[in-house]
Amino acid sequence: MFTELSADHLPTTAKEFWLVNDKKNPTILFAGNNIGEDYLFELTSFLKDKKFGVINISKSGTTTETALAFRLLKKQCEDQRGKEEAKDVIVAVTDAKKGAARTCADKEGYKSFIIPDNVGGRFSVLTPVGLLPIAVAGFDVKQLVAGAADMEKACGKDVAFEENPAAIYAATRQALYTQAGKKIEIVCNFQPKLHYFAEWWKQLYGESEGKDQKGIFPAACDFTTDLHSMGQWIQQGERSIFETVISVETPNEKLLFPHDDENLDGLNFLEGKRVDEVNKMAELGTRLAHVDGGVPNILVNVPELNAYYLGQLIYFFEKACGISGLLEEVNPFNQPGVEAYKKNMFALLNKPGYEAESKAIQERLKNE
């Protein structure tokens, strides 16, 4: 059992429900992406008396969420396994030379993997940040990387715009934003396994494009589930949205509708049909309804859910994100806005070095 620590946990959870683990490999649990006391208490309680290791993913080692969780789990692992044994199951994914996590790894003798200097957290799925936990969980990272490499070729500089899927997607969404007034993009899927992939997509585009008072707001819906909550708004709400539908052509399994003698639910007309056939008609019917309701649709087809095509999908969205940000005339590779809340949090916690900020924020709170 391995616990992964990372504030940017979504690159790995994007893969979390794609494939069925054969249970021969460790279970991956996540921490370091929130400061929920109940969650961390329940996690440490669950890990009590269990053999577990820790993958500490942090370029600096000082990100609050990750550092707090690592301190808790490092101590628990050492208490339960002994310091010598614990150092063999604690792994650092961090900067090559600097930072608290690098210092700790070198001092304790942890095995470590490098986060490239020029790759931000949300773009790091195809680095050790994502590949190590995915490999530990027993999935085929070679196929994941192979898919990404093939998509890199398909989106290369020498590929004409009309044949470049990443360029077409980036240009289309920016045209909808700047020329049609569509300020919200909803990534939709009809496969539960894509839930966390969509969560990663939200981080990828939100952090990359939301700058200078500009940017398409990234949202996500899991259909058909969210048709029973968000479907009404999408169909008849403000026409400021467009959808990007990730459509999976072939499921990995086969399940047929059975016959029922009483037919109380009236579904015998589906007898012998695959569940996926019904899902496909729900998808097509939804797309037609939303287009009729004034919601433009972008369709992204995925042949099947496996590591190879996931690698393609990851690279496709990453490449398109860079292009789209540049078309928007922002830097898609930084995220300066996230420092604002951290500054306030440290001031409120009276962190050393934030004395002036602490005084200013306390005065502000008195006057509100």
CSV table of C-alpha atoms in Angstrom, one decimal:
chain,number,residue,atom,x,y,z
A,1,MET,CA,0.0,0.0,0.0
A,2,PHE,CA,1.4,3.4,-1.0
A,3,THR,CA,0.3,6.8,0.0
A,4,GLU,CA,1.0,9.5,-2.6
A,5,LEU,CA,1.5,13.0,-1.4
A,6,SER,CA,1.1,15.9,-3.8
A,7,ALA,CA,-0.7,19.2,-4.0
A,8,ASP,CA,-1.0,18.6,-7.7
A,9,HIS,CA,-2.5,15.1,-7.2
A,10,LEU,CA,-4.7,15.3,-10.3
A,11,PRO,CA,-2.0,14.2,-12.8
A,12,THR,CA,-2.1,10.8,-11.1
A,13,THR,CA,-5.8,10.6,-10.3
A,14,ALA,CA,-6.4,11.3,-13.9
A,15,LYS,CA,-5.4,7.6,-14.3
A,16,GLU,CA,-7.1,6.4,-11.1
A,17,PHE,CA,-10.2,4.7,-12.5
A,18,TRP,CA,-9.1,3.9,-16.0
A,19,LEU,CA,-8.0,0.3,-15.6
A,20,VAL,CA,-8.9,-2.4,-13.1
A,21,ASN,CA,-6.0,-3.2,-10.8
A,22,ASP,CA,-5.4,-6.9,-10.6
A,23,LYS,CA,-4.8,-6.5,-6.8
A,24,LYS,CA,-1.3,-7.9,-7.2
A,25,ASN,CA,0.1,-4.4,-6.8
A,26,PRO,CA,-0.1,-1.9,-4.0
A,27,THR,CA,-3.3,0.2,-3.5
A,28,ILE,CA,-2.6,3.9,-4.0
A,29,LEU,CA,-4.2,6.3,-1.6
A,30,PHE,CA,-3.9,10.1,-1.8
A,31,ALA,CA,-3.0,12.8,0.6
A,32,GLY,CA,-1.3,16.2,0.5
A,33,ASN,CA,-3.9,17.8,-1.7
A,34,ASN,CA,-6.0,19.2,1.1
A,35,ILE,CA,-5.8,20.2,4.7
A,36,GLY,CA,-8.9,18.4,5.9
A,37,GLU,CA,-8.3,17.2,9.5
A,38,ASP,CA,-11.0,14.6,9.3
A,39,TYR,CA,-9.6,13.1,6.1
A,40,LEU,CA,-6.0,12.9,7.4
A,41,PHE,CA,-7.3,11.5,10.7
A,42,GLU,CA,-9.3,8.8,8.9
A,43,LEU,CA,-6.3,8.1,6.6
A,44,THR,CA,-3.8,7.7,9.4
A,45,SER,CA,-6.4,5.5,11.3
A,46,PHE,CA,-6.9,3.3,8.3
A,47,LEU,CA,-3.1,2.9,7.9
A,48,LYS,CA,-2.6,1.9,11.5
A,49,ASP,CA,-0.9,-1.5,11.8
A,50,LYS,CA,-0.7,-1.7,8.0
A,51,LYS,CA,2.5,-1.9,6.0
A,52,PHE,CA,2.6,1.2,3.8
A,53,GLY,CA,5.1,3.4,2.0
A,54,VAL,CA,5.0,7.0,1.0
A,55,ILE,CA,5.7,8.7,-2.3
A,56,ASN,CA,6.4,12.4,-1.5
A,57,ILE,CA,5.9,14.4,-4.6
A,58,SER,CA,6.9,18.0,-4.2
A,59,LYS,CA,9.4,20.2,-6.1
A,60,SER,CA,10.0,22.5,-3.1
A,61,GLY,CA,9.0,20.4,-0.2
A,62,THR,CA,7.4,23.4,1.5
A,63,THR,CA,3.9,23.3,-0.1
A,64,THR,CA,1.7,23.4,3.0
A,65,GLU,CA,-0.7,20.6,2.1
A,66,THR,CA,2.0,18.2,1.0
A,67,ALA,CA,4.5,19.0,3.7
A,68,LEU,CA,1.9,18.7,6.5
A,69,ALA,CA,0.7,15.3,5.2
A,70,PHE,CA,4.3,14.1,4.7
A,71,ARG,CA,5.3,15.0,8.3
A,72,LEU,CA,2.3,13.0,9.6
A,73,LEU,CA,2.8,10.0,7.4
A,74,LYS,CA,6.6,9.9,7.6
A,75,LYS,CA,6.4,9.7,11.4
A,76,GLN,CA,3.7,7.0,11.3
A,77,CYS,CA,5.6,4.9,8.8
A,78,GLU,CA,8.8,5.2,11.0
A,79,ASP,CA,6.8,4.4,14.1
A,80,GLN,CA,5.2,1.3,12.6
A,81,ARG,CA,8.1,-0.1,10.6
A,82,GLY,CA,11.2,1.4,12.2
A,83,LYS,CA,13.3,4.1,10.8
A,84,GLU,CA,15.7,1.8,8.8
A,85,GLU,CA,12.9,-0.1,7.1
A,86,ALA,CA,10.8,3.1,6.5
A,87,LYS,CA,13.6,4.7,4.5
A,88,ASP,CA,13.4,1.9,2.0
A,89,VAL,CA,9.7,2.5,1.4
A,90,ILE,CA,9.7,6.3,1.4
A,91,VAL,CA,10.4,7.8,-2.1
A,92,ALA,CA,10.9,11.4,-3.1
A,93,VAL,CA,9.9,12.9,-6.4
A,94,THR,CA,11.4,16.4,-6.3
A,95,ASP,CA,13.9,18.9,-7.6
A,96,ALA,CA,17.3,17.5,-8.7
A,97,LYS,CA,19.4,19.8,-6.4
A,98,LYS,CA,17.4,22.2,-4.2
A,99,GLY,CA,14.4,22.4,-1.8
A,100,ALA,CA,13.4,20.9,1.5
A,101,ALA,CA,12.2,17.7,-0.1
A,102,ARG,CA,15.6,17.2,-1.8
A,103,THR,CA,17.4,18.0,1.5
A,104,CYS,CA,15.3,15.5,3.4
A,105,ALA,CA,15.7,12.8,0.8
A,106,ASP,CA,19.5,13.1,0.7
A,107,LYS,CA,19.7,13.2,4.5
A,108,GLU,CA,17.5,10.2,5.1
A,109,GLY,CA,18.7,8.2,2.1
A,110,TYR,CA,15.4,8.0,0.3
A,111,LYS,CA,15.3,6.8,-3.3
A,112,SER,CA,14.4,9.8,-5.4
A,113,PHE,CA,13.2,10.7,-8.9
A,114,ILE,CA,13.6,14.1,-10.6
A,115,ILE,CA,10.9,16.6,-11.5
A,116,PRO,CA,12.2,18.5,-14.5
A,117,ASP,CA,12.7,22.2,-13.8
A,118,ASN,CA,10.7,23.3,-16.9
A,119,VAL,CA,7.6,21.3,-16.2
A,120,GLY,CA,4.8,22.6,-14.0
A,121,GLY,CA,2.7,20.4,-11.8
A,122,ARG,CA,-0.4,20.3,-14.1
A,123,PHE,CA,1.8,19.3,-17.1
A,124,SER,CA,3.7,16.6,-15.2
A,125,VAL,CA,1.6,13.5,-15.8
A,126,LEU,CA,4.2,12.1,-18.2
A,127,THR,CA,7.1,12.7,-15.7
A,128,PRO,CA,7.9,10.7,-12.6
A,129,VAL,CA,5.2,12.8,-10.9
A,130,GLY,CA,2.6,10.7,-12.6
A,131,LEU,CA,4.5,7.8,-14.0
A,132,LEU,CA,5.9,6.5,-10.7
A,133,PRO,CA,2.5,6.1,-8.8
A,134,ILE,CA,0.9,4.8,-12.0
A,135,ALA,CA,3.7,2.2,-12.3
A,136,VAL,CA,3.5,1.2,-8.6
A,137,ALA,CA,-0.2,0.6,-9.1
A,138,GLY,CA,0.6,-1.9,-11.8
A,139,PHE,CA,-0.4,-0.1,-15.0
A,140,ASP,CA,1.6,-0.1,-18.2
A,141,VAL,CA,3.5,3.2,-18.3
A,142,LYS,CA,5.4,2.2,-21.4
A,143,GLN,CA,2.1,2.1,-23.3
A,144,LEU,CA,1.1,5.4,-21.7
A,145,VAL,CA,4.3,7.1,-22.9
A,146,ALA,CA,4.0,5.4,-26.3
A,147,GLY,CA,0.6,6.9,-26.8
A,148,ALA,CA,1.9,10.3,-25.8
A,149,ALA,CA,4.8,10.0,-28.2
A,150,ASP,CA,2.5,9.2,-31.1
A,151,MET,CA,0.3,12.1,-30.3
A,152,GLU,CA,3.4,14.3,-30.2
A,153,LYS,CA,4.1,13.4,-33.8
A,154,ALA,CA,0.5,14.0,-34.8
A,155,CYS,CA,0.6,17.5,-33.3
A,156,GLY,CA,4.2,18.4,-34.4
A,157,LYS,CA,5.3,21.7,-35.9
A,158,ASP,CA,5.5,20.2,-39.3
A,159,VAL,CA,1.9,19.0,-39.3
A,160,ALA,CA,-0.5,21.3,-41.2
A,161,PHE,CA,-3.1,23.1,-39.1
A,162,GLU,CA,-6.0,21.2,-40.9
A,163,GLU,CA,-4.4,17.9,-39.8
A,164,ASN,CA,-3.2,18.9,-36.3
A,165,PRO,CA,-5.8,17.9,-33.7
A,166,ALA,CA,-4.3,20.0,-30.8
A,167,ALA,CA,-4.2,23.1,-33.0
A,168,ILE,CA,-7.7,22.6,-34.2
A,169,TYR,CA,-9.1,22.2,-30.7
A,170,ALA,CA,-7.2,25.2,-29.4
A,171,ALA,CA,-8.3,27.5,-32.2
A,172,THR,CA,-11.9,26.3,-32.0
A,173,ARG,CA,-12.3,26.9,-28.3
A,174,GLN,CA,-10.6,30.4,-28.6
A,175,ALA,CA,-12.9,31.3,-31.5
A,176,LEU,CA,-16.0,30.3,-29.5
A,177,TYR,CA,-14.6,32.4,-26.6
A,178,THR,CA,-13.6,35.6,-28.5
A,179,GLN,CA,-16.1,35.6,-31.4
A,180,ALA,CA,-19.2,33.8,-30.0
A,181,GLY,CA,-19.0,34.9,-26.4
A,182,LYS,CA,-18.8,31.4,-25.0
A,183,LYS,CA,-17.0,31.9,-21.6
A,184,ILE,CA,-17.5,28.5,-20.1
A,185,GLU,CA,-16.3,25.2,-21.4
A,186,ILE,CA,-17.8,22.0,-20.0
A,187,VAL,CA,-15.9,18.8,-20.6
A,188,CYS,CA,-18.4,16.0,-20.7
A,189,ASN,CA,-18.0,12.2,-20.6
A,190,PHE,CA,-20.3,9.2,-20.5
A,191,GLN,CA,-17.9,6.9,-18.7
A,192,PRO,CA,-17.4,7.0,-14.9
A,193,LYS,CA,-13.8,6.1,-15.3
A,194,LEU,CA,-13.2,9.5,-16.9
A,195,HIS,CA,-14.3,11.5,-13.8
A,196,TYR,CA,-10.8,12.2,-12.5
A,197,PHE,CA,-9.4,12.8,-16.0
A,198,ALA,CA,-11.9,15.6,-16.3
A,199,GLU,CA,-10.8,16.9,-12.9
A,200,TRP,CA,-7.2,17.1,-14.1
A,201,TRP,CA,-8.4,18.8,-17.3
A,202,LYS,CA,-10.0,21.5,-15.2
A,203,GLN,CA,-6.7,22.2,-13.4
A,204,LEU,CA,-4.8,22.1,-16.6
A,205,TYR,CA,-6.9,24.7,-18.3
A,206,GLY,CA,-7.9,26.7,-15.2
A,207,GLU,CA,-4.3,27.4,-14.1
A,208,SER,CA,-3.0,27.9,-17.6
A,209,GLU,CA,-5.5,30.4,-19.0
A,210,GLY,CA,-7.2,32.2,-16.1
A,211,LYS,CA,-5.0,35.3,-16.2
A,212,ASP,CA,-5.2,39.0,-16.9
A,213,GLN,CA,-8.9,39.1,-16.3
A,214,LYS,CA,-9.3,36.6,-19.2
A,215,GLY,CA,-9.8,33.0,-19.8
A,216,ILE,CA,-12.5,30.3,-20.5
A,217,PHE,CA,-13.9,28.9,-17.3
A,218,PRO,CA,-13.3,25.1,-17.2
A,219,ALA,CA,-16.1,22.9,-15.8
A,220,ALA,CA,-16.8,19.2,-16.1
A,221,CYS,CA,-19.9,17.0,-16.1
A,222,ASP,CA,-20.2,13.2,-15.7
A,223,PHE,CA,-23.1,12.1,-17.9
A,224,THR,CA,-25.6,10.6,-17.7
A,225,THR,CA,-25.4,11.3,-13.9
A,226,ASP,CA,-25.1,15.0,-14.2
A,227,LEU,CA,-27.9,15.2,-16.7
A,228,HIS,CA,-30.2,14.8,-13.6
A,229,SER,CA,-28.6,17.9,-12.0
A,230,MET,CA,-26.9,20.1,-14.5
A,231,GLY,CA,-28.9,19.0,-17.6
A,232,GLN,CA,-31.6,21.6,-17.2
A,233,TRP,CA,-29.1,24.5,-16.9
A,234,ILE,CA,-27.1,23.3,-19.9
A,235,GLN,CA,-30.3,22.9,-22.0
A,236,GLN,CA,-32.0,26.2,-21.1
A,237,GLY,CA,-29.6,28.4,-19.0
A,238,GLU,CA,-27.5,31.3,-20.1
A,239,ARG,CA,-26.0,30.7,-23.5
A,240,SER,CA,-22.4,31.3,-22.4
A,241,ILE,CA,-21.3,27.7,-22.6
A,242,PHE,CA,-19.9,25.2,-25.0
A,243,GLU,CA,-19.2,21.5,-24.5
A,244,THR,CA,-16.2,19.3,-25.3
A,245,VAL,CA,-17.5,15.7,-25.3
A,246,ILE,CA,-15.0,12.9,-24.7
A,247,SER,CA,-16.6,9.9,-26.5
A,248,VAL,CA,-15.3,6.4,-26.0
A,249,GLU,CA,-16.0,4.2,-29.0
A,250,THR,CA,-15.6,0.7,-27.5
A,251,PRO,CA,-16.0,-0.4,-23.9
A,252,ASN,CA,-13.6,-2.9,-22.4
A,253,GLU,CA,-16.3,-5.3,-21.2
A,254,LYS,CA,-19.6,-6.6,-22.5
A,255,LEU,CA,-22.9,-6.7,-20.5
A,256,LEU,CA,-26.3,-7.5,-22.0
A,257,PHE,CA,-29.8,-6.5,-20.8
A,258,PRO,CA,-31.7,-9.6,-19.6
A,259,HIS,CA,-35.4,-10.4,-20.2
A,260,ASP,CA,-37.8,-10.0,-17.3
A,261,ASP,CA,-41.2,-11.8,-17.5
A,262,GLU,CA,-43.2,-9.1,-15.6
A,263,ASN,CA,-41.5,-6.2,-17.5
A,264,LEU,CA,-42.7,-3.8,-14.8
A,265,ASP,CA,-40.0,-1.3,-15.8
A,266,GLY,CA,-41.0,-1.5,-19.5
A,267,LEU,CA,-37.4,-2.2,-20.6
A,268,ASN,CA,-37.9,-5.5,-22.4
A,269,PHE,CA,-37.5,-3.7,-25.7
A,270,LEU,CA,-33.8,-3.5,-24.7
A,271,GLU,CA,-33.5,-7.3,-24.2
A,272,GLY,CA,-30.3,-8.6,-25.7
A,273,LYS,CA,-28.8,-5.2,-26.3
A,274,ARG,CA,-25.5,-4.1,-24.8
A,275,VAL,CA,-25.6,-1.6,-22.0
A,276,ASP,CA,-23.1,0.5,-24.0
A,277,GLU,CA,-25.6,0.7,-26.9
A,278,VAL,CA,-28.0,2.4,-24.6
A,279,ASN,CA,-25.3,4.7,-23.3
A,280,LYS,CA,-24.3,5.6,-26.8
A,281,MET,CA,-27.8,6.6,-27.7
A,282,ALA,CA,-28.0,8.7,-24.5
A,283,GLU,CA,-24.8,10.4,-25.6
A,284,LEU,CA,-26.0,11.1,-29.1
A,285,GLY,CA,-29.4,12.2,-27.9
A,286,THR,CA,-27.8,14.6,-25.4
A,287,ARG,CA,-25.4,16.1,-28.0
A,288,LEU,CA,-28.3,16.7,-30.4
A,289,ALA,CA,-30.5,18.2,-27.7
A,290,HIS,CA,-27.7,20.5,-26.4
A,291,VAL,CA,-26.8,21.7,-30.0
A,292,ASP,CA,-30.5,22.4,-30.6
A,293,GLY,CA,-30.5,24.4,-27.3
A,294,GLY,CA,-27.7,26.6,-28.6
A,295,VAL,CA,-24.7,24.8,-27.0
A,296,PRO,CA,-21.9,24.2,-29.5
A,297,ASN,CA,-20.2,20.8,-29.2
A,298,ILE,CA,-16.6,19.7,-29.8
A,299,LEU,CA,-16.3,16.0,-30.1
A,300,VAL,CA,-13.1,14.1,-29.0
A,301,ASN,CA,-13.2,10.4,-30.0
A,302,VAL,CA,-11.3,7.8,-28.0
A,303,PRO,CA,-11.2,4.3,-29.5
A,304,GLU,CA,-11.1,2.6,-26.1
A,305,LEU,CA,-10.0,3.2,-22.5
A,306,ASN,CA,-6.5,1.9,-22.2
A,307,ALA,CA,-3.1,3.2,-21.3
A,308,TYR,CA,-2.0,3.9,-24.9
A,309,TYR,CA,-5.0,6.1,-25.7
A,310,LEU,CA,-4.9,7.8,-22.3
A,311,GLY,CA,-1.3,8.8,-23.2
A,312,GLN,CA,-2.6,10.2,-26.5
A,313,LEU,CA,-5.4,12.1,-24.7
A,314,ILE,CA,-3.0,13.5,-22.1
A,315,TYR,CA,-0.6,14.9,-24.6
A,316,PHE,CA,-3.4,16.1,-26.9
A,317,PHE,CA,-4.9,18.3,-24.1
A,318,GLU,CA,-1.5,19.5,-22.9
A,319,LYS,CA,-0.3,20.6,-26.3
A,320,ALA,CA,-3.7,22.2,-27.1
A,321,CYS,CA,-3.5,24.0,-23.7
A,322,GLY,CA,-0.2,25.6,-24.5
A,323,ILE,CA,-1.4,26.7,-28.0
A,324,SER,CA,-4.7,28.0,-26.6
A,325,GLY,CA,-3.0,30.1,-23.9
A,326,LEU,CA,-0.7,31.7,-26.4
A,327,LEU,CA,-3.7,32.5,-28.7
A,328,GLU,CA,-5.2,34.2,-25.6
A,329,GLU,CA,-2.0,36.1,-25.2
A,330,VAL,CA,-1.2,34.8,-21.7
A,331,ASN,CA,1.6,32.7,-20.4
A,332,PRO,CA,0.0,29.2,-20.1
A,333,PHE,CA,3.0,27.8,-18.1
A,334,ASN,CA,2.8,29.9,-14.8
A,335,GLN,CA,0.2,30.4,-12.1
A,336,PRO,CA,1.0,33.6,-10.2
A,337,GLY,CA,-2.5,34.0,-8.9
A,338,VAL,CA,-2.4,31.0,-6.5
A,339,GLU,CA,0.1,32.9,-4.3
A,340,ALA,CA,-2.6,35.4,-3.1
A,341,TYR,CA,-4.4,32.9,-0.8
A,342,LYS,CA,-1.2,31.4,0.5
A,343,LYS,CA,0.1,34.9,1.5
A,344,ASN,CA,-3.2,35.5,3.5
A,345,MET,CA,-3.1,32.0,5.0
A,346,PHE,CA,0.5,32.4,6.2
A,347,ALA,CA,-0.3,35.8,7.6
A,348,LEU,CA,-3.3,34.4,9.5
A,349,LEU,CA,-1.2,31.6,10.9
A,350,ASN,CA,1.5,34.0,12.0
A,351,LYS,CA,4.2,32.3,10.0
A,352,PRO,CA,7.7,33.7,10.7
A,353,GLY,CA,8.6,36.3,8.1
A,354,TYR,CA,5.0,37.4,7.6
A,355,GLU,CA,4.8,39.8,10.6
A,356,ALA,CA,3.8,42.8,8.5
A,357,GLU,CA,1.2,40.9,6.6
A,358,SER,CA,-0.2,39.5,9.8
A,359,LYS,CA,-0.6,42.9,11.3
A,360,ALA,CA,-2.2,44.3,8.1
A,361,ILE,CA,-4.7,41.5,7.8
A,362,GLN,CA,-5.7,41.6,11.4
A,363,GLU,CA,-6.4,45.3,11.1
A,364,ARG,CA,-8.4,44.6,8.0
A,365,LEU,CA,-10.5,42.0,9.8
A,366,LYS,CA,-11.2,44.4,12.6
A,367,ASN,CA,-12.6,47.0,10.2
A,368,GLU,CA,-14.9,44.5,8.3
